[in-house]
JSON list of C-alpha atoms in Angstrom, two decimals:
[
{"chain": "A", "resi": 1, "resn": "ALA", "atom": "CA", "xyz": [1.85, 67.14, -159.19]},
{"chain": "A", "resi": 2, "resn": "GLN", "atom": "CA", "xyz": [4.93, 66.47, -161.22]},
{"chain": "A", "resi": 3, "resn": "SER", "atom": "CA", "xyz": [5.52, 68.68, -164.24]},
{"chain": "A", "resi": 4, "resn": "VAL", "atom": "CA", "xyz": [8.38, 69.22, -166.65]},
{"chain": "A", "resi": 5, "resn": "THR", "atom": "CA", "xyz": [9.51, 72.14, -168.76]},
{"chain": "A", "resi": 6, "resn": "GLN", "atom": "CA", "xyz": [11.72, 71.89, -171.79]},
{"chain": "A", "resi": 7, "resn": "LEU", "atom": "CA", "xyz": [13.05, 75.34, -172.53]},
{"chain": "A", "resi": 8, "resn": "GLY", "atom": "CA", "xyz": [13.05, 75.96, -176.26]},
{"chain": "A", "resi": 9, "resn": "SER", "atom": "CA", "xyz": [10.71, 74.09, -178.57]},
{"chain": "A", "resi": 10, "resn": "HIS", "atom": "CA", "xyz": [13.31, 74.35, -181.32]},
{"chain": "A", "resi": 11, "resn": "VAL", "atom": "CA", "xyz": [17.10, 74.39, -181.07]},
{"chain": "A", "resi": 12, "resn": "SER", "atom": "CA", "xyz": [19.37, 74.79, -184.05]},
{"chain": "A", "resi": 13, "resn": "VAL", "atom": "CA", "xyz": [23.11, 74.10, -183.98]},
{"chain": "A", "resi": 14, "resn": "SER", "atom": "CA", "xyz": [25.85, 73.72, -186.54]},
{"chain": "A", "resi": 15, "resn": "GLU", "atom": "CA", "xyz": [27.41, 70.34, -187.19]},
{"chain": "A", "resi": 16, "resn": "GLY", "atom": "CA", "xyz": [30.26, 69.86, -184.73]},
{"chain": "A", "resi": 17, "resn": "ALA", "atom": "CA", "xyz": [28.88, 72.36, -182.23]},
{"chain": "A", "resi": 18, "resn": "LEU", "atom": "CA", "xyz": [27.80, 71.67, -178.68]},
{"chain": "A", "resi": 19, "resn": "VAL", "atom": "CA", "xyz": [24.25, 70.46, -178.18]},
{"chain": "A", "resi": 20, "resn": "LEU", "atom": "CA", "xyz": [22.43, 71.63, -175.05]},
{"chain": "A", "resi": 21, "resn": "LEU", "atom": "CA", "xyz": [18.78, 70.74, -174.52]},
{"chain": "A", "resi": 22, "resn": "ARG", "atom": "CA", "xyz": [17.26, 72.01, -171.31]},
{"chain": "A", "resi": 23, "resn": "CYS", "atom": "CA", "xyz": [14.88, 70.20, -168.98]},
{"chain": "A", "resi": 24, "resn": "ASN", "atom": "CA", "xyz": [13.56, 71.35, -165.63]},
{"chain": "A", "resi": 25, "resn": "TYR", "atom": "CA", "xyz": [11.20, 69.35, -163.49]},
{"chain": "A", "resi": 26, "resn": "SER", "atom": "CA", "xyz": [9.15, 70.30, -160.49]},
{"chain": "A", "resi": 27, "resn": "SER", "atom": "CA", "xyz": [8.71, 67.93, -157.63]},
{"chain": "A", "resi": 28, "resn": "SER", "atom": "CA", "xyz": [9.36, 67.76, -153.91]},
{"chain": "A", "resi": 29, "resn": "VAL", "atom": "CA", "xyz": [10.68, 64.21, -154.38]},
{"chain": "A", "resi": 30, "resn": "PRO", "atom": "CA", "xyz": [13.62, 63.64, -156.70]},
{"chain": "A", "resi": 31, "resn": "PRO", "atom": "CA", "xyz": [12.20, 61.63, -159.54]},
{"chain": "A", "resi": 32, "resn": "TYR", "atom": "CA", "xyz": [13.65, 59.19, -161.92]},
{"chain": "A", "resi": 33, "resn": "LEU", "atom": "CA", "xyz": [14.36, 60.92, -165.21]},
{"chain": "A", "resi": 34, "resn": "PHE", "atom": "CA", "xyz": [14.52, 59.82, -168.82]},
{"chain": "A", "resi": 35, "resn": "TRP", "atom": "CA", "xyz": [15.51, 61.37, -172.11]},
{"chain": "A", "resi": 36, "resn": "TYR", "atom": "CA", "xyz": [13.98, 59.90, -175.23]},
{"chain": "A", "resi": 37, "resn": "VAL", "atom": "CA", "xyz": [14.60, 60.72, -178.89]},
{"chain": "A", "resi": 38, "resn": "GLN", "atom": "CA", "xyz": [12.02, 60.49, -181.66]},
{"chain": "A", "resi": 39, "resn": "TYR", "atom": "CA", "xyz": [12.92, 60.47, -185.33]},
{"chain": "A", "resi": 40, "resn": "PRO", "atom": "CA", "xyz": [10.20, 61.50, -187.82]},
{"chain": "A", "resi": 41, "resn": "ASN", "atom": "CA", "xyz": [7.24, 59.13, -187.95]},
{"chain": "A", "resi": 42, "resn": "GLN", "atom": "CA", "xyz": [8.85, 56.74, -185.50]},
{"chain": "A", "resi": 43, "resn": "GLY", "atom": "CA", "xyz": [8.43, 55.73, -181.90]},
{"chain": "A", "resi": 44, "resn": "LEU", "atom": "CA", "xyz": [10.64, 56.82, -179.05]},
{"chain": "A", "resi": 45, "resn": "GLN", "atom": "CA", "xyz": [14.10, 55.51, -178.38]},
{"chain": "A", "resi": 46, "resn": "LEU", "atom": "CA", "xyz": [15.64, 55.64, -174.93]},
{"chain": "A", "resi": 47, "resn": "LEU", "atom": "CA", "xyz": [18.72, 57.89, -174.80]},
{"chain": "A", "resi": 48, "resn": "LEU", "atom": "CA", "xyz": [19.51, 57.66, -171.12]},
{"chain": "A", "resi": 49, "resn": "LYS", "atom": "CA", "xyz": [18.03, 57.19, -167.69]},
{"chain": "A", "resi": 50, "resn": "TYR", "atom": "CA", "xyz": [18.78, 58.68, -164.28]},
{"chain": "A", "resi": 51, "resn": "THR", "atom": "CA", "xyz": [18.06, 56.47, -161.30]},
{"chain": "A", "resi": 52, "resn": "SER", "atom": "CA", "xyz": [20.05, 58.18, -158.51]},
{"chain": "A", "resi": 53, "resn": "ALA", "atom": "CA", "xyz": [23.11, 55.97, -158.91]},
{"chain": "A", "resi": 54, "resn": "ALA", "atom": "CA", "xyz": [25.15, 58.81, -160.40]},
{"chain": "A", "resi": 55, "resn": "THR", "atom": "CA", "xyz": [24.35, 62.43, -161.18]},
{"chain": "A", "resi": 56, "resn": "LEU", "atom": "CA", "xyz": [26.13, 62.34, -164.55]},
{"chain": "A", "resi": 57, "resn": "VAL", "atom": "CA", "xyz": [24.48, 59.84, -166.83]},
{"chain": "A", "resi": 58, "resn": "LYS", "atom": "CA", "xyz": [25.95, 58.71, -170.11]},
{"chain": "A", "resi": 59, "resn": "GLY", "atom": "CA", "xyz": [23.66, 57.52, -172.85]},
{"chain": "A", "resi": 60, "resn": "ILE", "atom": "CA", "xyz": [23.77, 56.34, -176.40]},
{"chain": "A", "resi": 61, "resn": "ASN", "atom": "CA", "xyz": [25.12, 58.24, -179.40]},
{"chain": "A", "resi": 62, "resn": "GLY", "atom": "CA", "xyz": [27.46, 60.36, -177.26]},
{"chain": "A", "resi": 63, "resn": "PHE", "atom": "CA", "xyz": [24.74, 62.06, -175.25]},
{"chain": "A", "resi": 64, "resn": "GLU", "atom": "CA", "xyz": [24.91, 62.64, -171.53]},
{"chain": "A", "resi": 65, "resn": "ALA", "atom": "CA", "xyz": [22.84, 64.43, -168.93]},
{"chain": "A", "resi": 66, "resn": "GLU", "atom": "CA", "xyz": [23.57, 65.78, -165.48]},
{"chain": "A", "resi": 67, "resn": "PHE", "atom": "CA", "xyz": [21.06, 65.66, -162.67]},
{"chain": "A", "resi": 68, "resn": "LYS", "atom": "CA", "xyz": [21.20, 68.77, -160.50]},
{"chain": "A", "resi": 69, "resn": "LYS", "atom": "CA", "xyz": [18.85, 68.54, -157.56]},
{"chain": "A", "resi": 70, "resn": "SER", "atom": "CA", "xyz": [19.46, 72.10, -156.41]},
{"chain": "A", "resi": 71, "resn": "GLU", "atom": "CA", "xyz": [18.41, 73.39, -159.83]},
{"chain": "A", "resi": 72, "resn": "THR", "atom": "CA", "xyz": [15.78, 70.68, -160.46]},
{"chain": "A", "resi": 73, "resn": "SER", "atom": "CA", "xyz": [17.36, 70.25, -163.86]},
{"chain": "A", "resi": 74, "resn": "PHE", "atom": "CA", "xyz": [18.38, 67.38, -166.10]},
{"chain": "A", "resi": 75, "resn": "HIS", "atom": "CA", "xyz": [19.86, 69.02, -169.18]},
{"chain": "A", "resi": 76, "resn": "LEU", "atom": "CA", "xyz": [20.98, 66.90, -172.13]},
{"chain": "A", "resi": 77, "resn": "THR", "atom": "CA", "xyz": [24.31, 67.60, -173.81]},
{"chain": "A", "resi": 78, "resn": "LYS", "atom": "CA", "xyz": [26.51, 66.31, -176.59]},
{"chain": "A", "resi": 79, "resn": "PRO", "atom": "CA", "xyz": [29.94, 67.80, -177.29]},
{"chain": "A", "resi": 80, "resn": "SER", "atom": "CA", "xyz": [29.72, 67.65, -181.07]},
{"chain": "A", "resi": 81, "resn": "ALA", "atom": "CA", "xyz": [26.52, 67.51, -183.09]},
{"chain": "A", "resi": 82, "resn": "HIS", "atom": "CA", "xyz": [26.09, 65.23, -186.07]},
{"chain": "A", "resi": 83, "resn": "MET", "atom": "CA", "xyz": [23.56, 65.62, -188.84]},
{"chain": "A", "resi": 84, "resn": "SER", "atom": "CA", "xyz": [22.00, 62.35, -187.71]},
{"chain": "A", "resi": 85, "resn": "ASP", "atom": "CA", "xyz": [21.16, 63.92, -184.33]},
{"chain": "A", "resi": 86, "resn": "ALA", "atom": "CA", "xyz": [18.36, 65.96, -185.92]},
{"chain": "A", "resi": 87, "resn": "ALA", "atom": "CA", "xyz": [15.20, 64.74, -184.19]},
{"chain": "A", "resi": 88, "resn": "GLU", "atom": "CA", "xyz": [12.68, 65.52, -181.46]},
{"chain": "A", "resi": 89, "resn": "TYR", "atom": "CA", "xyz": [13.90, 65.08, -177.90]},
{"chain": "A", "resi": 90, "resn": "PHE", "atom": "CA", "xyz": [11.68, 64.48, -174.90]},
{"chain": "A", "resi": 91, "resn": "CYS", "atom": "CA", "xyz": [12.54, 64.79, -171.24]},
{"chain": "A", "resi": 92, "resn": "ALA", "atom": "CA", "xyz": [10.35, 62.66, -168.97]},
{"chain": "A", "resi": 93, "resn": "PRO", "atom": "CA", "xyz": [10.52, 62.52, -165.20]},
{"chain": "A", "resi": 94, "resn": "THR", "atom": "CA", "xyz": [8.83, 59.58, -163.58]},
{"chain": "A", "resi": 95, "resn": "PRO", "atom": "CA", "xyz": [7.42, 60.08, -160.12]},
{"chain": "A", "resi": 96, "resn": "GLN", "atom": "CA", "xyz": [6.55, 57.17, -157.91]},
{"chain": "A", "resi": 97, "resn": "GLY", "atom": "CA", "xyz": [3.96, 55.11, -159.72]},
{"chain": "A", "resi": 98, "resn": "GLY", "atom": "CA", "xyz": [5.82, 54.79, -162.96]},
{"chain": "A", "resi": 99, "resn": "LYS", "atom": "CA", "xyz": [3.94, 57.03, -165.39]},
{"chain": "A", "resi": 100, "resn": "LEU", "atom": "CA", "xyz": [6.14, 59.06, -167.68]},
{"chain": "A", "resi": 101, "resn": "ILE", "atom": "CA", "xyz": [5.41, 62.77, -167.59]},
{"chain": "A", "resi": 102, "resn": "PHE", "atom": "CA", "xyz": [6.53, 64.05, -170.99]},
{"chain": "A", "resi": 103, "resn": "GLY", "atom": "CA", "xyz": [7.81, 67.51, -171.66]},
{"chain": "A", "resi": 104, "resn": "GLN", "atom": "CA", "xyz": [6.59, 69.33, -174.73]},
{"chain": "A", "resi": 105, "resn": "GLY", "atom": "CA", "xyz": [9.65, 68.26, -176.64]},
{"chain": "A", "resi": 106, "resn": "THR", "atom": "CA", "xyz": [12.54, 70.08, -178.28]},
{"chain": "A", "resi": 107, "resn": "GLU", "atom": "CA", "xyz": [13.19, 69.79, -181.98]},
{"chain": "A", "resi": 108, "resn": "LEU", "atom": "CA", "xyz": [16.89, 69.75, -182.73]},
{"chain": "A", "resi": 109, "resn": "SER", "atom": "CA", "xyz": [18.06, 70.90, -186.14]},
{"chain": "A", "resi": 110, "resn": "VAL", "atom": "CA", "xyz": [21.67, 70.45, -187.23]},
{"chain": "A", "resi": 111, "resn": "LYS", "atom": "CA", "xyz": [23.03, 72.71, -189.94]},
{"chain": "A", "resi": 112, "resn": "PRO", "atom": "CA", "xyz": [25.89, 71.56, -192.19]},
{"chain": "B", "resi": 1, "resn": "GLY", "atom": "CA", "xyz": [16.82, 43.24, -176.16]},
{"chain": "B", "resi": 2, "resn": "ALA", "atom": "CA", "xyz": [13.61, 45.10, -175.28]},
{"chain": "B", "resi": 3, "resn": "VAL", "atom": "CA", "xyz": [12.02, 45.37, -178.70]},
{"chain": "B", "resi": 4, "resn": "VAL", "atom": "CA", "xyz": [8.42, 46.45, -179.10]},
{"chain": "B", "resi": 5, "resn": "SER", "atom": "CA", "xyz": [6.52, 46.16, -182.36]},
{"chain": "B", "resi": 6, "resn": "GLN", "atom": "CA", "xyz": [3.26, 47.65, -183.53]},
{"chain": "B", "resi": 7, "resn": "HIS", "atom": "CA", "xyz": [0.99, 46.54, -186.32]},
{"chain": "B", "resi": 8, "resn": "PRO", "atom": "CA", "xyz": [-0.08, 48.03, -188.58]},
{"chain": "B", "resi": 9, "resn": "SER", "atom": "CA", "xyz": [2.35, 50.89, -189.04]},
{"chain": "B", "resi": 10, "resn": "ARG", "atom": "CA", "xyz": [-0.16, 52.81, -191.06]},
{"chain": "B", "resi": 11, "resn": "VAL", "atom": "CA", "xyz": [-3.91, 52.43, -191.55]},
{"chain": "B", "resi": 12, "resn": "ILE", "atom": "CA", "xyz": [-6.53, 54.37, -193.44]},
{"chain": "B", "resi": 13, "resn": "CYS", "atom": "CA", "xyz": [-10.17, 53.68, -192.72]},
{"chain": "B", "resi": 14, "resn": "LYS", "atom": "CA", "xyz": [-13.60, 55.10, -193.39]},
{"chain": "B", "resi": 15, "resn": "SER", "atom": "CA", "xyz": [-15.52, 57.03, -190.78]},
{"chain": "B", "resi": 16, "resn": "GLY", "atom": "CA", "xyz": [-17.67, 54.75, -188.64]},
{"chain": "B", "resi": 17, "resn": "THR", "atom": "CA", "xyz": [-15.48, 51.69, -188.90]},
{"chain": "B", "resi": 18, "resn": "SER", "atom": "CA", "xyz": [-13.36, 50.16, -186.14]},
{"chain": "B", "resi": 19, "resn": "VAL", "atom": "CA", "xyz": [-9.61, 49.74, -186.24]},
{"chain": "B", "resi": 20, "resn": "LYS", "atom": "CA", "xyz": [-7.45, 47.43, -184.14]},
{"chain": "B", "resi": 21, "resn": "ILE", "atom": "CA", "xyz": [-3.81, 48.18, -183.39]},
{"chain": "B", "resi": 22, "resn": "GLU", "atom": "CA", "xyz": [-1.52, 45.53, -181.93]},
{"chain": "B", "resi": 23, "resn": "CYS", "atom": "CA", "xyz": [1.42, 46.12, -179.63]},
{"chain": "B", "resi": 24, "resn": "ARG", "atom": "CA", "xyz": [3.83, 43.28, -178.98]},
{"chain": "B", "resi": 25, "resn": "SER", "atom": "CA", "xyz": [6.91, 42.93, -176.78]},
{"chain": "B", "resi": 26, "resn": "LEU", "atom": "CA", "xyz": [9.10, 40.66, -178.88]},
{"chain": "B", "resi": 27, "resn": "ASP", "atom": "CA", "xyz": [11.84, 39.57, -176.50]},
{"chain": "B", "resi": 28, "resn": "PHE", "atom": "CA", "xyz": [10.51, 40.19, -173.02]},
{"chain": "B", "resi": 29, "resn": "GLN", "atom": "CA", "xyz": [7.38, 39.81, -170.97]},
{"chain": "B", "resi": 30, "resn": "ALA", "atom": "CA", "xyz": [5.63, 43.07, -170.31]},
{"chain": "B", "resi": 31, "resn": "THR", "atom": "CA", "xyz": [3.76, 43.35, -167.05]},
{"chain": "B", "resi": 32, "resn": "THR", "atom": "CA", "xyz": [2.43, 46.72, -168.09]},
{"chain": "B", "resi": 33, "resn": "MET", "atom": "CA", "xyz": [1.76, 48.33, -171.43]},
{"chain": "B", "resi": 34, "resn": "PHE", "atom": "CA", "xyz": [0.86, 51.92, -172.13]},
{"chain": "B", "resi": 35, "resn": "TRP", "atom": "CA", "xyz": [-0.98, 53.58, -175.00]},
{"chain": "B", "resi": 36, "resn": "TYR", "atom": "CA", "xyz": [-0.17, 57.12, -176.08]},
{"chain": "B", "resi": 37, "resn": "ARG", "atom": "CA", "xyz": [-1.55, 59.47, -178.66]},
{"chain": "B", "resi": 38, "resn": "GLN", "atom": "CA", "xyz": [0.53, 62.10, -180.39]},
{"chain": "B", "resi": 39, "resn": "PHE", "atom": "CA", "xyz": [-0.72, 64.97, -182.51]},
{"chain": "B", "resi": 40, "resn": "PRO", "atom": "CA", "xyz": [1.58, 66.60, -185.08]},
{"chain": "B", "resi": 41, "resn": "LYS", "atom": "CA", "xyz": [4.37, 68.64, -183.53]},
{"chain": "B", "resi": 42, "resn": "GLN", "atom": "CA", "xyz": [3.12, 67.85, -180.05]},
{"chain": "B", "resi": 43, "resn": "SER", "atom": "CA", "xyz": [4.14, 65.72, -177.12]},
{"chain": "B", "resi": 44, "resn": "LEU", "atom": "CA", "xyz": [2.79, 62.32, -176.20]},
{"chain": "B", "resi": 45, "resn": "MET", "atom": "CA", "xyz": [-0.46, 62.12, -174.32]},
{"chain": "B", "resi": 46, "resn": "LEU", "atom": "CA", "xyz": [-0.99, 59.04, -172.17]},
{"chain": "B", "resi": 47, "resn": "MET", "atom": "CA", "xyz": [-4.33, 57.45, -172.94]},
{"chain": "B", "resi": 48, "resn": "ALA", "atom": "CA", "xyz": [-4.34, 54.37, -170.76]},
{"chain": "B", "resi": 49, "resn": "THR", "atom": "CA", "xyz": [-2.29, 51.89, -168.77]},
{"chain": "B", "resi": 50, "resn": "SER", "atom": "CA", "xyz": [-2.96, 48.20, -169.11]},
{"chain": "B", "resi": 51, "resn": "ASN", "atom": "CA", "xyz": [-1.80, 45.34, -166.94]},
{"chain": "B", "resi": 52, "resn": "GLU", "atom": "CA", "xyz": [-1.94, 41.81, -168.20]},
{"chain": "B", "resi": 53, "resn": "GLY", "atom": "CA", "xyz": [-5.18, 40.11, -167.26]},
{"chain": "B", "resi": 54, "resn": "SER", "atom": "CA", "xyz": [-6.90, 43.13, -165.79]},
{"chain": "B", "resi": 55, "resn": "LYS", "atom": "CA", "xyz": [-8.90, 46.09, -167.01]},
{"chain": "B", "resi": 56, "resn": "ALA", "atom": "CA", "xyz": [-7.07, 49.07, -168.39]},
{"chain": "B", "resi": 57, "resn": "THR", "atom": "CA", "xyz": [-6.85, 52.28, -166.43]},
{"chain": "B", "resi": 58, "resn": "TYR", "atom": "CA", "xyz": [-7.80, 55.24, -168.58]},
{"chain": "B", "resi": 59, "resn": "GLU", "atom": "CA", "xyz": [-6.59, 58.79, -168.16]},
{"chain": "B", "resi": 60, "resn": "GLN", "atom": "CA", "xyz": [-9.07, 61.53, -167.49]},
{"chain": "B", "resi": 61, "resn": "GLY", "atom": "CA", "xyz": [-10.91, 62.59, -170.62]},
{"chain": "B", "resi": 62, "resn": "VAL", "atom": "CA", "xyz": [-10.23, 59.39, -172.57]},
{"chain": "B", "resi": 63, "resn": "GLU", "atom": "CA", "xyz": [-13.39, 57.56, -173.55]},
{"chain": "B", "resi": 64, "resn": "LYS", "atom": "CA", "xyz": [-13.03, 53.93, -172.53]},
{"chain": "B", "resi": 65, "resn": "ASP", "atom": "CA", "xyz": [-15.88, 52.82, -174.78]},
{"chain": "B", "resi": 66, "resn": "LYS", "atom": "CA", "xyz": [-14.24, 54.55, -177.71]},
{"chain": "B", "resi": 67, "resn": "PHE", "atom": "CA", "xyz": [-10.74, 53.23, -177.16]},
{"chain": "B", "resi": 68, "resn": "LEU", "atom": "CA", "xyz": [-10.97, 49.59, -176.14]},
{"chain": "B", "resi": 69, "resn": "ILE", "atom": "CA", "xyz": [-7.80, 48.12, -174.69]},
{"chain": "B", "resi": 70, "resn": "ASN", "atom": "CA", "xyz": [-7.13, 44.44, -174.19]},
{"chain": "B", "resi": 71, "resn": "HIS", "atom": "CA", "xyz": [-4.00, 43.01, -172.60]},
{"chain": "B", "resi": 72, "resn": "ALA", "atom": "CA", "xyz": [-4.61, 39.29, -172.93]},
{"chain": "B", "resi": 73, "resn": "SER", "atom": "CA", "xyz": [-1.02, 38.11, -172.56]},
{"chain": "B", "resi": 74, "resn": "LEU", "atom": "CA", "xyz": [2.34, 39.29, -171.27]},
{"chain": "B", "resi": 75, "resn": "THR", "atom": "CA", "xyz": [3.46, 40.06, -174.80]},
{"chain": "B", "resi": 76, "resn": "LEU", "atom": "CA", "xyz": [0.39, 41.49, -176.49]},
{"chain": "B", "resi": 77, "resn": "SER", "atom": "CA", "xyz": [-1.90, 44.46, -175.97]},
{"chain": "B", "resi": 78, "resn": "THR", "atom": "CA", "xyz": [-4.44, 45.73, -178.46]},
{"chain": "B", "resi": 79, "resn": "LEU", "atom": "CA", "xyz": [-6.10, 49.11, -178.89]},
{"chain": "B", "resi": 80, "resn": "THR", "atom": "CA", "xyz": [-9.35, 49.19, -180.82]},
{"chain": "B", "resi": 81, "resn": "VAL", "atom": "CA", "xyz": [-10.64, 52.53, -181.98]},
{"chain": "B", "resi": 82, "resn": "THR", "atom": "CA", "xyz": [-14.38, 51.99, -182.31]},
{"chain": "B", "resi": 83, "resn": "SER", "atom": "CA", "xyz": [-16.60, 53.93, -184.71]},
{"chain": "B", "resi": 84, "resn": "ALA", "atom": "CA", "xyz": [-13.66, 56.01, -185.80]},
{"chain": "B", "resi": 85, "resn": "HIS", "atom": "CA", "xyz": [-14.13, 59.61, -186.87]},
{"chain": "B", "resi": 86, "resn": "PRO", "atom": "CA", "xyz": [-11.74, 62.03, -188.59]},
{"chain": "B", "resi": 87, "resn": "GLU", "atom": "CA", "xyz": [-10.85, 63.62, -185.24]},
{"chain": "B", "resi": 88, "resn": "ASP", "atom": "CA", "xyz": [-9.45, 60.24, -184.15]},
{"chain": "B", "resi": 89, "resn": "SER", "atom": "CA", "xyz": [-6.78, 60.55, -186.82]},
{"chain": "B", "resi": 90, "resn": "SER", "atom": "CA", "xyz": [-3.48, 60.61, -185.01]},
{"chain": "B", "resi": 91, "resn": "PHE", "atom": "CA", "xyz": [-0.22, 58.81, -184.30]},
{"chain": "B", "resi": 92, "resn": "TYR", "atom": "CA", "xyz": [-0.74, 56.08, -181.71]},
{"chain": "B", "resi": 93, "resn": "ILE", "atom": "CA", "xyz": [2.28, 54.76, -179.84]},
{"chain": "B", "resi": 94, "resn": "CYS", "atom": "CA", "xyz": [2.47, 51.94, -177.35]},
{"chain": "B", "resi": 95, "resn": "SER", "atom": "CA", "xyz": [5.14, 51.18, -174.79]},
{"chain": "B", "resi": 96, "resn": "ALA", "atom": "CA", "xyz": [5.89, 48.18, -172.66]},
{"chain": "B", "resi": 97, "resn": "ARG", "atom": "CA", "xyz": [7.53, 47.85, -169.27]},
{"chain": "B", "resi": 98, "resn": "LYS", "atom": "CA", "xyz": [9.21, 44.72, -167.93]},
{"chain": "B", "resi": 99, "resn": "GLY", "atom": "CA", "xyz": [8.91, 45.35, -164.24]},
{"chain": "B", "resi": 100, "resn": "GLN", "atom": "CA", "xyz": [7.14, 47.66, -161.87]},
{"chain": "B", "resi": 101, "resn": "GLY", "atom": "CA", "xyz": [7.07, 51.31, -161.05]},
{"chain": "B", "resi": 102, "resn": "THR", "atom": "CA", "xyz": [9.95, 53.25, -162.47]},
{"chain": "B", "resi": 103, "resn": "ASP", "atom": "CA", "xyz": [11.34, 50.58, -164.73]},
{"chain": "B", "resi": 104, "resn": "THR", "atom": "CA", "xyz": [12.11, 51.71, -168.26]},
{"chain": "B", "resi": 105, "resn": "GLN", "atom": "CA", "xyz": [9.34, 51.87, -170.86]},
{"chain": "B", "resi": 106, "resn": "TYR", "atom": "CA", "xyz": [10.27, 50.64, -174.32]},
{"chain": "B", "resi": 107, "resn": "PHE", "atom": "CA", "xyz": [8.32, 52.16, -177.18]},
{"chain": "B", "resi": 108, "resn": "GLY", "atom": "CA", "xyz": [6.88, 50.73, -180.34]},
{"chain": "B", "resi": 109, "resn": "PRO", "atom": "CA", "xyz": [7.37, 52.43, -183.71]},
{"chain": "B", "resi": 110, "resn": "GLY", "atom": "CA", "xyz": [3.87, 53.90, -183.73]},
{"chain": "B", "resi": 111, "resn": "THR", "atom": "CA", "xyz": [0.78, 53.54, -185.89]},
{"chain": "B", "resi": 112, "resn": "ARG", "atom": "CA", "xyz": [-0.45, 56.35, -188.10]},
{"chain": "B", "resi": 113, "resn": "LEU", "atom": "CA", "xyz": [-4.27, 56.28, -188.22]},
{"chain": "B", "resi": 114, "resn": "THR", "atom": "CA", "xyz": [-6.09, 58.31, -190.84]},
{"chain": "B", "resi": 115, "resn": "VAL", "atom": "CA", "xyz": [-9.88, 58.34, -190.76]},
{"chain": "B", "resi": 116, "resn": "LEU", "atom": "CA", "xyz": [-11.54, 59.58, -193.92]}
]
């Protein structure tokens, strides 16, 4: 069965620093992969989506993620953190069938 | 495009009463809608999948008689929490999908349910 691991439940960076949020999935079939962001007391907003068209996926707000099949990873990065990036981030692979399998989430804090 | 709304955003009710939460896709037709539950500082737990005009498919461990789901149209799904108890207090989030399979799910803003 598909599973996903987000390494680090909490990541703290300084404003302007690189953001790296890790996601590893486990599956014998390369899945589709999503990153969602959740601001406090809100629903989820789609950041980006991998659908095998390109291994480097660019999303909204300057985020991007690279699919690496050999490492079964789909890490999320942003070159320069903004205070407004502070939120909870969820990685979600989607095996055939369409259900999202959510990771446990990573809370990103941005220090001034 | 792809906006999903939920109503109400916040509800407080007494133990034993029933609460209905609406999920609407505002600018697209949703063939499938999903209902999730989220506890504080935790991930989303899928409760059920509903397809328009058919019965919802519930995840293991979710009581179908407790959480009634209706998907009467391509733009509206409702979740009714029947005979609510304090342990049902949670953040309920719906999502809607335009197409099939791996198409993107668009999420509503969530409903905070507090049962006293």
